[in-house]
Amino acid sequence: MKYPNDLPAVLTYGGGTNSSAILVELIKRGYEPPELIIFADTGAEMPHTYAHIKIMTEYAVKHGYPAIRIVRNEQPSKNGGNIYDHCLDKRMLPGIAYGHKNCSVQFKIEPVQKHVLSVIGKNNHVRIIGYDFDEIKRAENTKGKQYDYEHQWFPLIEWEMGRDECVKSLIDAGLPLAGKSSCFICPNMRPHEIKKMAAEYPNLMAKAIDLEYAAAERRFEDGKQSGIYGLGRTWRWEDLIATDDMFGFTDLNCSTPCGCYDGDD
């Protein structure tokens, strides 16, 4: 089966539930292989995300699709390397903590766009995006923001597949669930997710706390009173994981999507 307007396609693979379900459904519904399946690695993804990308790459290749291509921002002049080292070097939190999205732009959007241009150029193509049927408003907000040669397609919305249907698609294909795709220092993580990470990946939590201390030191040295005290914005992750409950740790995250979301765990 051809893609919309009979154009070559690029699947922007986020590493979570939605993009994994799209890959499964494209194969199941008989779509021809896309030109690219591309994942932008911030260098600070969760271990389960890296493991699932390997599983989905094997699944794609087994069905005649291209392997998932991993790209990174590796230009030192543009804050290359990985997002954690960049933030630690600058002694700052990821941009979304301060209300802007430069972290997702630098480490997600830019490396993907650069690689797509190197392979396809500015030729017309379909960009497959993983917003599901529960995110129609989010998809509508992207209209008019794409390049002239880029034609956005939201197949999960077209197929009326919400989160439950995406999960079922993976289960029916005999694949494990992806888990939430997120940087381990993402300020948009919710309290229960932070506690879960502390239990499952204590080494990553230790690194996140180190970053909070570094950012606090710089804030003190600069004499700034921004009201941003840690990765929880108005509170520190370190304080959250030291408590037996989550009361008093306001969840400010739902209203500030960073653009990296790709399905909950």
Coordinates of C-alpha atoms in Angstrom, one line a residue:
M1 CA 0.0 0.0 0.0
K2 CA 1.2 3.5 -0.9
Y3 CA 1.5 6.4 1.5
P4 CA -0.6 9.6 1.1
N5 CA -0.1 11.4 -2.2
D6 CA 2.1 8.4 -3.3
L7 CA 5.1 10.0 -1.6
P8 CA 8.1 8.4 0.0
A9 CA 7.7 8.3 3.8
V10 CA 9.8 8.9 6.9
L11 CA 8.7 7.4 10.2
T12 CA 9.9 9.6 13.1
Y13 CA 10.3 6.8 15.7
G14 CA 10.0 8.1 19.3
G15 CA 10.8 4.8 21.0
G16 CA 7.6 4.4 22.9
T17 CA 4.2 2.8 22.6
N18 CA 2.8 5.0 19.8
S19 CA 5.6 4.8 17.3
S20 CA 6.0 1.1 18.0
A21 CA 2.3 0.5 17.3
I22 CA 2.6 2.5 14.1
L23 CA 5.5 0.4 12.9
V24 CA 3.5 -2.8 13.6
E25 CA 0.3 -1.5 11.9
L26 CA 2.2 -0.3 8.8
I27 CA 3.5 -3.8 8.4
K28 CA 0.2 -5.5 9.2
R29 CA -1.8 -3.2 6.8
G30 CA 0.6 -3.9 3.9
Y31 CA 2.3 -0.5 3.6
E32 CA 5.5 -0.4 1.6
P33 CA 8.7 0.1 3.6
P34 CA 9.3 3.8 4.4
E35 CA 12.5 5.4 3.2
L36 CA 13.7 6.0 6.8
I37 CA 12.7 4.9 10.3
I38 CA 14.6 7.4 12.5
F39 CA 15.2 7.8 16.2
A40 CA 16.9 10.8 17.8
D41 CA 19.0 9.7 20.7
T42 CA 19.6 12.4 23.3
G43 CA 22.2 10.2 25.0
A44 CA 20.1 10.1 28.1
E45 CA 17.2 7.8 27.2
M46 CA 15.9 5.2 29.7
P47 CA 17.6 1.7 29.4
H48 CA 14.3 0.1 28.5
T49 CA 14.0 2.5 25.5
Y50 CA 17.4 1.4 24.1
A51 CA 16.4 -2.3 24.7
H52 CA 13.0 -1.8 22.9
I53 CA 14.6 -0.1 19.9
K54 CA 16.7 -3.2 19.4
I55 CA 13.7 -5.4 19.6
M56 CA 11.7 -3.2 17.1
T57 CA 14.7 -3.0 14.8
E58 CA 14.8 -6.8 14.6
Y59 CA 11.0 -6.8 14.0
A60 CA 11.2 -4.3 11.2
V61 CA 14.1 -6.0 9.4
K62 CA 12.4 -9.4 9.7
H63 CA 9.4 -7.9 7.8
G64 CA 11.4 -6.3 5.1
Y65 CA 11.5 -2.8 6.6
P66 CA 14.7 -0.8 7.1
A67 CA 16.4 -0.9 10.5
I68 CA 15.7 1.9 12.9
R69 CA 18.4 4.5 12.3
I70 CA 19.7 6.2 15.4
V71 CA 20.9 9.8 15.0
R72 CA 22.4 12.2 17.5
N73 CA 23.4 15.9 17.7
E74 CA 27.2 15.5 17.6
Q75 CA 28.3 19.0 16.6
P76 CA 30.1 20.6 19.6
S77 CA 29.4 24.0 18.2
K78 CA 25.7 23.2 18.6
N79 CA 25.8 21.7 22.1
G80 CA 26.5 18.2 20.8
G81 CA 27.3 15.1 22.7
N82 CA 24.4 14.2 25.0
I83 CA 21.9 16.3 26.8
Y84 CA 23.0 15.2 30.3
D85 CA 26.7 16.1 29.8
H86 CA 25.6 19.4 28.1
C87 CA 23.4 20.3 31.1
L88 CA 26.0 19.3 33.6
D89 CA 28.8 21.2 31.8
K90 CA 26.5 24.3 31.7
R91 CA 25.3 23.6 35.3
M92 CA 21.7 24.1 34.2
L93 CA 18.5 22.0 34.0
P94 CA 17.0 20.9 30.7
G95 CA 15.3 23.8 28.9
I96 CA 11.8 22.7 29.6
A97 CA 12.3 23.3 33.3
Y98 CA 12.5 27.0 32.5
G99 CA 9.5 26.9 30.2
H100 CA 11.2 26.6 26.8
K101 CA 11.8 23.7 24.4
N102 CA 15.4 24.1 23.3
C103 CA 16.4 20.7 24.7
S104 CA 14.0 18.9 22.4
V105 CA 14.9 21.2 19.5
Q106 CA 18.7 20.6 19.9
F107 CA 18.7 16.9 20.7
K108 CA 15.6 15.6 18.9
I109 CA 14.3 17.8 16.1
E110 CA 17.6 19.1 14.7
P111 CA 19.4 15.8 14.4
V112 CA 16.4 14.2 12.7
Q113 CA 15.9 17.0 10.3
K114 CA 19.6 17.1 9.4
H115 CA 19.6 13.4 8.6
V116 CA 16.4 13.5 6.6
L117 CA 17.8 16.2 4.5
S118 CA 21.0 14.3 3.9
V119 CA 19.0 11.3 2.7
I120 CA 15.9 12.7 1.0
G121 CA 16.9 16.4 0.5
K122 CA 14.1 18.9 0.1
N123 CA 12.0 16.5 -1.9
N124 CA 8.4 16.1 -1.0
H125 CA 7.8 13.3 1.5
V126 CA 5.4 12.1 4.1
R127 CA 6.5 12.6 7.7
I128 CA 4.7 9.9 9.9
I129 CA 4.0 11.3 13.3
G130 CA 2.9 9.2 16.3
Y131 CA 0.1 11.3 17.9
D132 CA -2.8 8.9 18.7
F133 CA -6.5 9.3 18.6
D134 CA -6.5 10.8 22.1
E135 CA -4.2 13.6 20.9
I136 CA -6.2 15.1 18.1
K137 CA -5.8 18.6 19.5
R138 CA -2.0 18.2 19.7
A139 CA -1.9 17.1 16.1
E140 CA -3.9 20.1 15.1
N141 CA -1.5 22.5 16.8
T142 CA 1.3 21.3 14.5
K143 CA -0.5 22.3 11.3
G144 CA 1.3 25.0 9.4
K145 CA 4.6 24.4 11.3
Q146 CA 6.1 21.9 8.9
Y147 CA 8.4 22.6 5.9
D148 CA 6.8 23.1 2.5
Y149 CA 8.2 19.8 1.3
E150 CA 7.0 17.8 4.3
H151 CA 3.5 16.4 4.4
Q152 CA 2.5 15.4 7.9
W153 CA 0.5 12.2 8.4
F154 CA -1.0 11.0 11.7
P155 CA -2.0 7.4 11.0
L156 CA -3.1 6.5 14.5
I157 CA -5.6 9.3 14.3
E158 CA -6.8 8.3 10.9
W159 CA -7.1 4.7 12.1
E160 CA -8.9 5.9 15.4
M161 CA -6.3 4.2 17.5
G162 CA -5.9 5.6 21.1
R163 CA -3.5 4.3 23.7
D164 CA -5.5 1.1 24.5
E165 CA -5.6 0.2 20.8
C166 CA -1.8 0.9 20.5
V167 CA -1.1 -1.4 23.5
K168 CA -3.3 -4.1 22.0
S169 CA -1.5 -3.9 18.6
L170 CA 1.8 -4.6 20.3
I171 CA 0.4 -7.5 22.4
D172 CA -1.3 -9.0 19.3
A173 CA 2.0 -8.9 17.5
G174 CA 3.7 -10.8 20.3
L175 CA 5.9 -7.8 21.2
P176 CA 6.7 -6.4 24.7
L177 CA 5.3 -3.0 25.7
A178 CA 7.7 -0.2 25.1
G179 CA 7.4 1.7 28.3
K180 CA 7.5 5.5 28.3
S181 CA 10.1 7.1 26.2
S182 CA 11.8 9.9 28.1
C183 CA 15.1 11.3 29.1
F184 CA 16.1 10.3 32.7
I185 CA 16.4 14.0 33.6
C186 CA 13.1 15.2 32.0
P187 CA 11.3 17.8 34.2
N188 CA 8.0 16.6 32.7
M189 CA 8.3 13.3 34.6
R190 CA 5.6 12.9 37.1
P191 CA 6.1 12.1 40.8
H192 CA 5.2 8.4 40.5
E193 CA 7.5 8.0 37.4
I194 CA 10.4 9.6 39.3
K195 CA 10.0 7.2 42.2
K196 CA 9.8 4.3 39.8
M197 CA 13.0 5.4 38.1
A198 CA 14.7 5.8 41.5
A199 CA 13.8 2.2 42.3
E200 CA 14.6 0.7 38.9
Y201 CA 17.6 2.8 37.9
P202 CA 19.3 4.2 41.1
N203 CA 22.4 5.1 39.1
L204 CA 20.4 7.3 36.8
M205 CA 18.7 8.9 39.8
A206 CA 22.1 9.7 41.4
K207 CA 23.1 11.4 38.2
A208 CA 19.9 13.4 38.1
I209 CA 20.5 14.6 41.7
D210 CA 24.1 15.6 40.8
L211 CA 22.6 17.8 38.0
E212 CA 20.2 19.4 40.5
Y213 CA 23.1 20.3 42.8
A214 CA 25.1 21.7 39.9
A215 CA 22.2 23.9 38.7
A216 CA 21.5 25.1 42.3
E217 CA 25.2 26.0 42.7
R218 CA 25.2 28.1 39.5
R219 CA 21.9 29.7 40.5
F220 CA 23.4 30.7 43.8
E221 CA 26.6 32.0 42.2
D222 CA 24.6 34.1 39.7
G223 CA 22.4 35.5 42.4
K224 CA 19.3 34.3 40.6
Q225 CA 16.0 33.6 42.4
S226 CA 14.1 32.1 39.5
G227 CA 11.8 29.9 41.6
I228 CA 13.2 26.8 39.8
Y229 CA 14.7 24.7 42.5
G230 CA 15.2 21.4 40.8
L231 CA 14.0 19.0 38.2
G232 CA 10.5 19.2 39.7
R233 CA 10.7 22.9 39.0
T234 CA 9.4 24.1 42.4
W235 CA 10.9 21.1 44.2
R236 CA 13.8 18.8 43.9
W237 CA 13.7 15.1 42.9
E238 CA 16.0 14.4 45.8
D239 CA 13.4 15.6 48.2
L240 CA 10.6 13.6 46.6
I241 CA 12.4 10.3 46.7
A242 CA 13.3 10.9 50.4
T243 CA 9.6 10.9 51.3
D244 CA 7.2 8.1 51.9
D245 CA 4.4 9.9 50.0
M246 CA 4.0 12.4 47.2
F247 CA 1.9 15.0 48.9
G248 CA 3.2 18.5 48.6
F249 CA 5.0 17.7 45.3
T250 CA 2.8 19.5 42.8
D251 CA 2.5 17.9 39.4
L252 CA 3.2 20.8 37.1
N253 CA 4.1 18.6 34.1
C254 CA 0.9 17.9 32.3
S255 CA 0.4 21.4 30.9
T256 CA 3.9 21.7 29.5
P257 CA 4.5 19.0 26.9
C258 CA 8.1 19.0 25.7
G259 CA 7.5 17.4 22.3
C260 CA 9.2 14.2 23.2
Y261 CA 6.2 12.3 24.5
D262 CA 5.5 8.9 22.9
G263 CA 3.2 6.8 25.0
D264 CA 3.1 6.2 28.8
D265 CA 4.4 3.0 30.4

